[in-house]
Each structure stands twice: as C-alpha cells, then as structure tokens.
PDB file of C-alpha atoms in Angstrom:
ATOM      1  CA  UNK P   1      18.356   8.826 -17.361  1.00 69.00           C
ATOM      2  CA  UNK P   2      19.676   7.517 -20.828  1.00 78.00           C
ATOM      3  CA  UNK P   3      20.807   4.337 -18.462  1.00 71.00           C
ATOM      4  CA  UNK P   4      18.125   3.501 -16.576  1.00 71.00           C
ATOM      5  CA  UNK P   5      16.241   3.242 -19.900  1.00 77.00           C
ATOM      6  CA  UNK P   6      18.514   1.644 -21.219  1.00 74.00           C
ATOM      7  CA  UNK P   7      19.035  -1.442 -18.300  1.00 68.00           C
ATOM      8  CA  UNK P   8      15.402  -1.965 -18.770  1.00 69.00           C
ATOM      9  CA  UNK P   9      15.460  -3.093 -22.275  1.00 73.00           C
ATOM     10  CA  UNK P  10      15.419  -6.897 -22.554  1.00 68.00           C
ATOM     11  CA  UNK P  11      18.390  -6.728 -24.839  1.00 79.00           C
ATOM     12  CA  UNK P  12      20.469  -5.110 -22.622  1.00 81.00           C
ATOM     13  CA  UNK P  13      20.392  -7.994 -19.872  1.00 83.00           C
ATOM     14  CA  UNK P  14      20.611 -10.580 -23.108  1.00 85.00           C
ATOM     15  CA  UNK P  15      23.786  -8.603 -24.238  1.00 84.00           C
ATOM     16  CA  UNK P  16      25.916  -8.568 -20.699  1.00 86.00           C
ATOM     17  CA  UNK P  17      28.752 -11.443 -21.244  1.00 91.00           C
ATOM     18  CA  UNK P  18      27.133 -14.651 -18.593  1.00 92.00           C
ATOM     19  CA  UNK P  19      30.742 -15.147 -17.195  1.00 91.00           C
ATOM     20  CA  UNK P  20      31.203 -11.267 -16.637  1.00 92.00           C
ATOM     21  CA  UNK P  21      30.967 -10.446 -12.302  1.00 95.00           C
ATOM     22  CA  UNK P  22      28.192  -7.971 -11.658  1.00 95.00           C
ATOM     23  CA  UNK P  23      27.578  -6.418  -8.221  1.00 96.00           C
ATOM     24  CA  UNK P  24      24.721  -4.416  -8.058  1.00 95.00           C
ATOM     25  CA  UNK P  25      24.686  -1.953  -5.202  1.00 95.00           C
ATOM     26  CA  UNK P  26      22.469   1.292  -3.598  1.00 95.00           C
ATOM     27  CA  UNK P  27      20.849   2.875  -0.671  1.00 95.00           C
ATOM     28  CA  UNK P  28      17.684   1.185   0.318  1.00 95.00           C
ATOM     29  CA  UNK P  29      16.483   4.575   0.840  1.00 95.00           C
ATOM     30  CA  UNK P  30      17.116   5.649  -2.872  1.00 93.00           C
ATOM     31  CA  UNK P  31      14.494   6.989  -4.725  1.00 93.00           C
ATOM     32  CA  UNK P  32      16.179   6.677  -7.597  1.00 87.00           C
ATOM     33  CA  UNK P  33      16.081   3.001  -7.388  1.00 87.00           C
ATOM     34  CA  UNK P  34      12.661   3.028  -6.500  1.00 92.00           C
ATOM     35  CA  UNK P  35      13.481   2.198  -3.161  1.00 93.00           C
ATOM     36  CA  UNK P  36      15.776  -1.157  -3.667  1.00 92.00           C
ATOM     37  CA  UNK P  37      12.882  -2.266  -6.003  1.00 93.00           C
ATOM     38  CA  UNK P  38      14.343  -1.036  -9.551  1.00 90.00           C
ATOM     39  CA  UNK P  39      18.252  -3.050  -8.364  1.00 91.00           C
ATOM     40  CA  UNK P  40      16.056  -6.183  -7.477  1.00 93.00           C
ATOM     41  CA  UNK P  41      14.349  -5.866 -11.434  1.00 89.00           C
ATOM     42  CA  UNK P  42      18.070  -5.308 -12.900  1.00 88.00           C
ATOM     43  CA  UNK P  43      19.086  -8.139 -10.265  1.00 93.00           C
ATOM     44  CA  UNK P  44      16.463 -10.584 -11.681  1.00 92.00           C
ATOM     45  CA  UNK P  45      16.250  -9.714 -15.284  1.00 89.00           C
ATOM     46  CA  UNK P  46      20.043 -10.920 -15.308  1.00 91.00           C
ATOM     47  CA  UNK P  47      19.172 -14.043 -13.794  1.00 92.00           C
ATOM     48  CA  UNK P  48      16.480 -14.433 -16.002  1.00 90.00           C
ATOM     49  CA  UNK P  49      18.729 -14.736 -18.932  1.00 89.00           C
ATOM     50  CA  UNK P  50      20.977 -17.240 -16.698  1.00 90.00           C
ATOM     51  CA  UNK P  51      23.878 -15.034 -15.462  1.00 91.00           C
ATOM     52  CA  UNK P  52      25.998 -16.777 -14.148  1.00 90.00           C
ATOM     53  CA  UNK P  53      27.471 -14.540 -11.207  1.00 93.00           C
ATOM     54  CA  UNK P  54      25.188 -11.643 -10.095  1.00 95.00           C
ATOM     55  CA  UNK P  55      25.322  -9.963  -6.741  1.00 95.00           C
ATOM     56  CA  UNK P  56      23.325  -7.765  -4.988  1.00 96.00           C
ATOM     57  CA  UNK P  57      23.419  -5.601  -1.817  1.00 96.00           C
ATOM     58  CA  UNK P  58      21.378  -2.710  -0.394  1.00 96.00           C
ATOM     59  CA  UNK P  59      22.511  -0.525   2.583  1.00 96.00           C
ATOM     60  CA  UNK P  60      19.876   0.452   4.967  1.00 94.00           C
ATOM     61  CA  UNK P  61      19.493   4.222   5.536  1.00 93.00           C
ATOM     62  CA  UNK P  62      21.584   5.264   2.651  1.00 94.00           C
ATOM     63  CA  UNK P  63      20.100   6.836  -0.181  1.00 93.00           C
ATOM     64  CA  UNK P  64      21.457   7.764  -3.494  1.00 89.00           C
ATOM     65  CA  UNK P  65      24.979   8.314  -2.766  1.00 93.00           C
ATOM     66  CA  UNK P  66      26.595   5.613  -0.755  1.00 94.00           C
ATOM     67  CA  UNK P  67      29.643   5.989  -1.314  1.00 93.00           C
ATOM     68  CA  UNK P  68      29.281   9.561   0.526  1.00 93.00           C
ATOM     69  CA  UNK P  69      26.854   8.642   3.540  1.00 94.00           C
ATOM     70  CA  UNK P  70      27.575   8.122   7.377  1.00 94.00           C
ATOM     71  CA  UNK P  71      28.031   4.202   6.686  1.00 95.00           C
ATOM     72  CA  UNK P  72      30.117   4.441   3.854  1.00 96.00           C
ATOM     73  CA  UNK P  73      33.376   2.735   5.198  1.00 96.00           C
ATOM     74  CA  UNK P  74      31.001  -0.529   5.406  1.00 96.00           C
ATOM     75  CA  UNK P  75      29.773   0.352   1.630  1.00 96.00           C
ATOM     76  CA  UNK P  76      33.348   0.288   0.997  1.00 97.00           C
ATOM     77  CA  UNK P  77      34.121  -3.420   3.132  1.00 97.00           C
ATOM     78  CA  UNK P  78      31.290  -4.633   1.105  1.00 96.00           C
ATOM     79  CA  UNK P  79      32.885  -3.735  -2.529  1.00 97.00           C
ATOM     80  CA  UNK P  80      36.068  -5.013  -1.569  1.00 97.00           C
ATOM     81  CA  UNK P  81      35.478  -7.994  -0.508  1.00 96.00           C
ATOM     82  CA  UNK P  82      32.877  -8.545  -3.305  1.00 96.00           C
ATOM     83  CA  UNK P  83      36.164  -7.665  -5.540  1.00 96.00           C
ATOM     84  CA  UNK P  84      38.336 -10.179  -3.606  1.00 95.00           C
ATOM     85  CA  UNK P  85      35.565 -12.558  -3.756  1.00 92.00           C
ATOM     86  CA  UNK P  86      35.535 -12.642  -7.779  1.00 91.00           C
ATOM     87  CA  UNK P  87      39.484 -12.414  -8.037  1.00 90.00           C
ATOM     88  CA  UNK P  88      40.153 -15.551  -5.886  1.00 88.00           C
ATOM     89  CA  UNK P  89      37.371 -17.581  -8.835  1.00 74.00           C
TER      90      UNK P  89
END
C-alpha cells in the first residue's frame, strides 16, 4: 500500500529518470488498479512530466495476478517483446 501512495505523489513521477523504459502492465479486471483506471493515472502522470518512453498494456479478463491467470503465456509475449523492443533502441 506504501507504493501505491507513493506513485501518486507528484514527485515521484518528477523523480523517474525521462530516458528510463517503463512498461506499465495489469489485469483489466484488477481491482487493485481500480479497474485499468489507477495504470492509465500512473501512465499519464509520467507523460505529464514528458517521459520520454512509457508503455502501457492491460489484459482483458485478468485480474490482479497476470502473470498466474489462464492467458498468461500472452502476458508473457507481451513483456518480452516490450523488453526486445527497448534493447534494439
């Protein structure tokens, strides 16, 4: 919970490096997240601030733990090709 306070606080988007890769990912179905709403705040207070590479991606159906849920071998394509995508720049 100490995070999600944390993420929220203008300084913390101010104080993530602009050239550092960030991929933002949950289950659309996450409460957690507020339902894909709280990743899409983080998502846009970063671009606020003029990030310069910010990605974002929520799976349909999954909930809180996607790397554990019925679709997970896609969750997994996605994060590594988001990985391959931000070694080959």
């Amino acid at each position: 919970m100490e995070l999600i306070v944390e993420i929220n606080k203008k300084e913390w988007d101010q104080a993530v490096p602009k050239t550092t890769p960030v991929y933002l990912i949950a289950g659309k179905d996450d409460p957690v997240g507020n339902y894909g709403k709280g990743i899409y705040e983080v998502f846009d207070n970063l671009n606020e601030v003029r990030h310069k590479n910010v990605s974002v991606d929520l799976f349909s159906g999954d909930r809180h733990e996607i790397l554990n849920e019925k679709d997970k071998d896609e969750v997994y394509k996605y994060v590594l090709k988001w990985i391959s995508g931000v070694l080959e720049n």
